[in-house]
Amino acid sequence: MSTEEFLQANEQYAANFNKPDRSLFKNMIIVTCMDPRLNPYEQLGLKFGEAIHIRNAGGSAKEALRSIMVAQHFIGVNGTISIFHHKDCGMSRVTTSQMRDLVKKATPGRDDVAAEVDTIDFHHIVHIEGSVKADVKFLTESPLVLKGTKITGWVYDVDTGKISKVDEAIAVGA
Ligand SMILES: [Zn+2]
């Protein structure tokens, strides 16, 4: 998409814009991968404005924690946090050490880059159900998540469009 295409598409969008009513918000947080095949609004029957949607590579709960804290402690969301990982995820095909090597190869001789990227855990997914359960456990046990928050863990199948629930727990909080 060129700048011009963005501007043209947005002009049409804004011409028919329906500002979402704040009352639509269903007090929930969804965490998914950034994979373009994922559209949780469509896949979960949600409307624009009904959920807070956090995206990152793999749908990592650890990486989403900063946004979850803002949603809970600043915005006041206390509803369910649903974690979705998906089949055929890129994060199941690249390990943390491979990711670090890719970044280092792109910046040869830069010790500062190497040192910084070596501190980053890219949250490689070894086993999808296992990674969902580990993320549910992480949020359940995190002292930074509100006590009593319901956490659910799901797998989305990119081949069938179907979701399956693999875990559910209540956060123990601080
Ligand atoms: Zn993915």
Short mmCIF file of C-alpha atoms and ligand atoms in Angstrom, two decimals:
data_model
loop_
_atom_site.label_atom_id
_atom_site.label_comp_id
_atom_site.label_asym_id
_atom_site.label_seq_id
_atom_site.Cartn_x
_atom_site.Cartn_y
_atom_site.Cartn_z
CA MET A 1 0.00 0.00 0.00
CA SER A 2 1.38 3.36 -0.98
CA THR A 3 0.80 6.53 1.03
CA GLU A 4 -1.69 7.60 -1.61
CA GLU A 5 -3.62 4.31 -1.31
CA PHE A 6 -3.76 4.67 2.48
CA LEU A 7 -5.08 8.20 2.19
CA GLN A 8 -7.69 7.27 -0.43
CA ALA A 9 -8.91 4.25 1.53
CA ASN A 10 -9.08 6.27 4.73
CA GLU A 11 -11.02 9.04 3.04
CA GLN A 12 -13.74 6.53 2.16
CA TYR A 13 -13.63 5.07 5.65
CA ALA A 14 -13.92 8.44 7.36
CA ALA A 15 -16.78 9.45 5.04
CA ASN A 16 -18.92 6.64 6.49
CA PHE A 17 -17.38 6.62 9.95
CA ASN A 18 -19.48 5.31 12.82
CA LYS A 19 -17.77 6.25 16.03
CA PRO A 20 -17.96 3.22 18.35
CA ASP A 21 -20.04 3.84 21.45
CA ARG A 22 -18.02 3.36 24.64
CA SER A 23 -20.92 1.34 26.04
CA LEU A 24 -20.14 -1.37 23.44
CA PHE A 25 -16.97 -2.33 25.30
CA LYS A 26 -17.35 -5.81 26.78
CA ASN A 27 -14.66 -5.43 29.45
CA MET A 28 -12.29 -7.98 27.92
CA ILE A 29 -8.75 -8.29 26.69
CA ILE A 30 -7.68 -10.52 23.80
CA VAL A 31 -4.03 -11.32 23.09
CA THR A 32 -3.16 -12.75 19.67
CA CYS A 33 -0.26 -13.15 17.28
CA MET A 34 0.42 -10.38 14.76
CA ASP A 35 0.00 -12.93 11.92
CA PRO A 36 -2.15 -11.28 9.19
CA ARG A 37 -4.32 -14.41 8.95
CA LEU A 38 -5.73 -13.59 12.39
CA ASN A 39 -8.76 -11.33 12.64
CA PRO A 40 -10.24 -11.98 16.08
CA TYR A 41 -13.10 -9.56 15.48
CA GLU A 42 -14.33 -11.75 12.63
CA GLN A 43 -13.22 -15.07 14.10
CA LEU A 44 -14.85 -14.47 17.53
CA GLY A 45 -17.91 -12.54 16.41
CA LEU A 46 -16.81 -9.28 17.97
CA LYS A 47 -17.64 -5.79 16.81
CA PHE A 48 -15.26 -2.86 16.58
CA GLY A 49 -15.11 -1.34 20.07
CA GLU A 50 -16.05 -4.47 22.01
CA ALA A 51 -12.58 -5.63 23.09
CA ILE A 52 -9.06 -4.50 23.81
CA HIS A 53 -6.88 -6.41 21.35
CA ILE A 54 -3.16 -6.77 21.99
CA ARG A 55 -1.00 -8.21 19.21
CA ASN A 56 2.61 -9.33 19.07
CA ALA A 57 4.72 -12.05 17.44
CA GLY A 58 3.32 -15.34 18.77
CA GLY A 59 0.64 -13.76 20.99
CA SER A 60 3.05 -13.78 23.93
CA ALA A 61 1.47 -13.01 27.31
CA LYS A 62 4.87 -11.98 28.66
CA GLU A 63 5.29 -9.36 25.96
CA ALA A 64 1.63 -8.29 26.36
CA LEU A 65 1.97 -7.75 30.11
CA ARG A 66 2.84 -4.05 29.83
CA SER A 67 -0.37 -3.40 27.84
CA ILE A 68 -2.42 -5.65 30.17
CA MET A 69 -1.21 -3.57 33.14
CA VAL A 70 -2.25 -0.35 31.41
CA ALA A 71 -5.67 -1.87 30.56
CA GLN A 72 -6.27 -3.10 34.11
CA HIS A 73 -4.70 -0.42 36.28
CA PHE A 74 -5.23 2.72 34.18
CA ILE A 75 -8.26 2.00 31.97
CA GLY A 76 -10.00 -0.10 34.62
CA VAL A 77 -10.61 -3.33 32.69
CA ASN A 78 -11.21 -6.28 35.05
CA GLY A 79 -12.81 -8.79 32.67
CA THR A 80 -11.38 -11.95 31.11
CA ILE A 81 -7.97 -12.03 29.44
CA SER A 82 -8.01 -14.52 26.54
CA ILE A 83 -4.70 -15.71 25.12
CA PHE A 84 -4.73 -17.08 21.56
CA HIS A 85 -1.79 -18.87 20.00
CA HIS A 86 -2.22 -20.33 16.54
CA LYS A 87 -1.16 -23.29 14.45
CA ASP A 88 1.56 -22.74 11.82
CA CYS A 89 2.88 -19.76 13.81
CA GLY A 90 6.19 -18.25 12.70
CA MET A 91 7.34 -18.29 16.32
CA SER A 92 7.27 -22.10 16.21
CA ARG A 93 9.80 -22.00 13.34
CA VAL A 94 12.37 -19.59 14.77
CA THR A 95 14.21 -19.97 18.07
CA THR A 96 15.50 -17.18 20.26
CA SER A 97 19.10 -17.97 19.30
CA GLN A 98 18.24 -17.98 15.57
CA MET A 99 16.50 -14.62 15.95
CA ARG A 100 19.52 -13.19 17.76
CA ASP A 101 21.78 -14.46 14.94
CA LEU A 102 19.57 -12.86 12.29
CA VAL A 103 19.77 -9.49 14.01
CA LYS A 104 23.55 -9.80 14.47
CA LYS A 105 24.07 -10.78 10.81
CA ALA A 106 22.17 -7.64 9.75
CA THR A 107 24.50 -5.47 11.83
CA PRO A 108 28.02 -6.98 11.54
CA GLY A 109 30.64 -5.64 13.95
CA ARG A 110 28.09 -3.86 16.15
CA ASP A 111 28.84 -5.17 19.62
CA ASP A 112 26.22 -2.85 21.12
CA VAL A 113 23.50 -4.45 18.96
CA ALA A 114 24.75 -7.95 19.80
CA ALA A 115 24.79 -7.20 23.52
CA GLU A 116 21.27 -5.75 23.43
CA VAL A 117 19.67 -8.48 21.33
CA ASP A 118 21.21 -11.12 23.60
CA THR A 119 18.98 -9.80 26.40
CA ILE A 120 15.78 -10.41 24.41
CA ASP A 121 13.75 -13.60 24.76
CA PHE A 122 11.82 -14.01 21.50
CA HIS A 123 9.42 -16.54 23.10
CA HIS A 124 9.91 -19.43 20.70
CA ILE A 125 6.90 -21.77 20.62
CA VAL A 126 7.93 -25.43 20.94
CA HIS A 127 4.51 -27.01 21.52
CA ILE A 128 1.40 -24.92 20.90
CA GLU A 129 -0.90 -26.24 23.65
CA GLY A 130 2.08 -26.16 26.01
CA SER A 131 2.90 -22.56 25.12
CA VAL A 132 -0.73 -21.49 25.71
CA LYS A 133 -0.74 -23.22 29.11
CA ALA A 134 2.61 -21.64 30.03
CA ASP A 135 1.24 -18.18 29.17
CA VAL A 136 -1.97 -18.77 31.18
CA LYS A 137 0.19 -19.91 34.11
CA PHE A 138 2.45 -16.85 33.74
CA LEU A 139 -0.49 -14.42 33.94
CA THR A 140 -2.22 -16.43 36.68
CA GLU A 141 0.86 -16.24 38.87
CA SER A 142 2.00 -12.73 37.96
CA PRO A 143 1.78 -10.27 40.87
CA LEU A 144 1.18 -7.56 38.24
CA VAL A 145 -2.17 -9.02 37.09
CA LEU A 146 -5.27 -8.15 39.14
CA LYS A 147 -6.20 -10.86 41.62
CA GLY A 148 -9.34 -12.72 40.52
CA THR A 149 -8.92 -12.03 36.78
CA LYS A 150 -10.17 -14.92 34.67
CA ILE A 151 -7.52 -16.06 32.18
CA THR A 152 -8.43 -18.35 29.30
CA GLY A 153 -6.05 -20.00 26.82
CA TRP A 154 -6.92 -20.96 23.26
CA VAL A 155 -5.51 -22.36 20.03
CA TYR A 156 -6.66 -21.01 16.67
CA ASP A 157 -6.34 -23.28 13.63
CA VAL A 158 -5.43 -21.24 10.53
CA ASP A 159 -6.44 -24.15 8.25
CA THR A 160 -10.00 -24.59 9.54
CA GLY A 161 -10.75 -21.23 11.19
CA LYS A 162 -11.70 -23.10 14.38
CA ILE A 163 -10.72 -22.27 17.95
CA SER A 164 -10.24 -24.72 20.81
CA LYS A 165 -9.93 -23.91 24.49
CA VAL A 166 -6.95 -25.49 26.22
CA ASP A 167 -6.83 -23.83 29.63
CA GLU A 168 -8.60 -21.60 32.14
CA ALA A 169 -7.47 -20.20 35.49
CA ILE A 170 -8.04 -17.37 37.95
CA ALA A 171 -5.18 -14.96 38.67
CA VAL A 172 -3.85 -15.15 42.21
CA GLY A 173 -2.43 -11.61 41.98
CA ALA A 174 -0.10 -9.96 44.42
ZN ZN B 1 1.93 -16.36 14.74
#
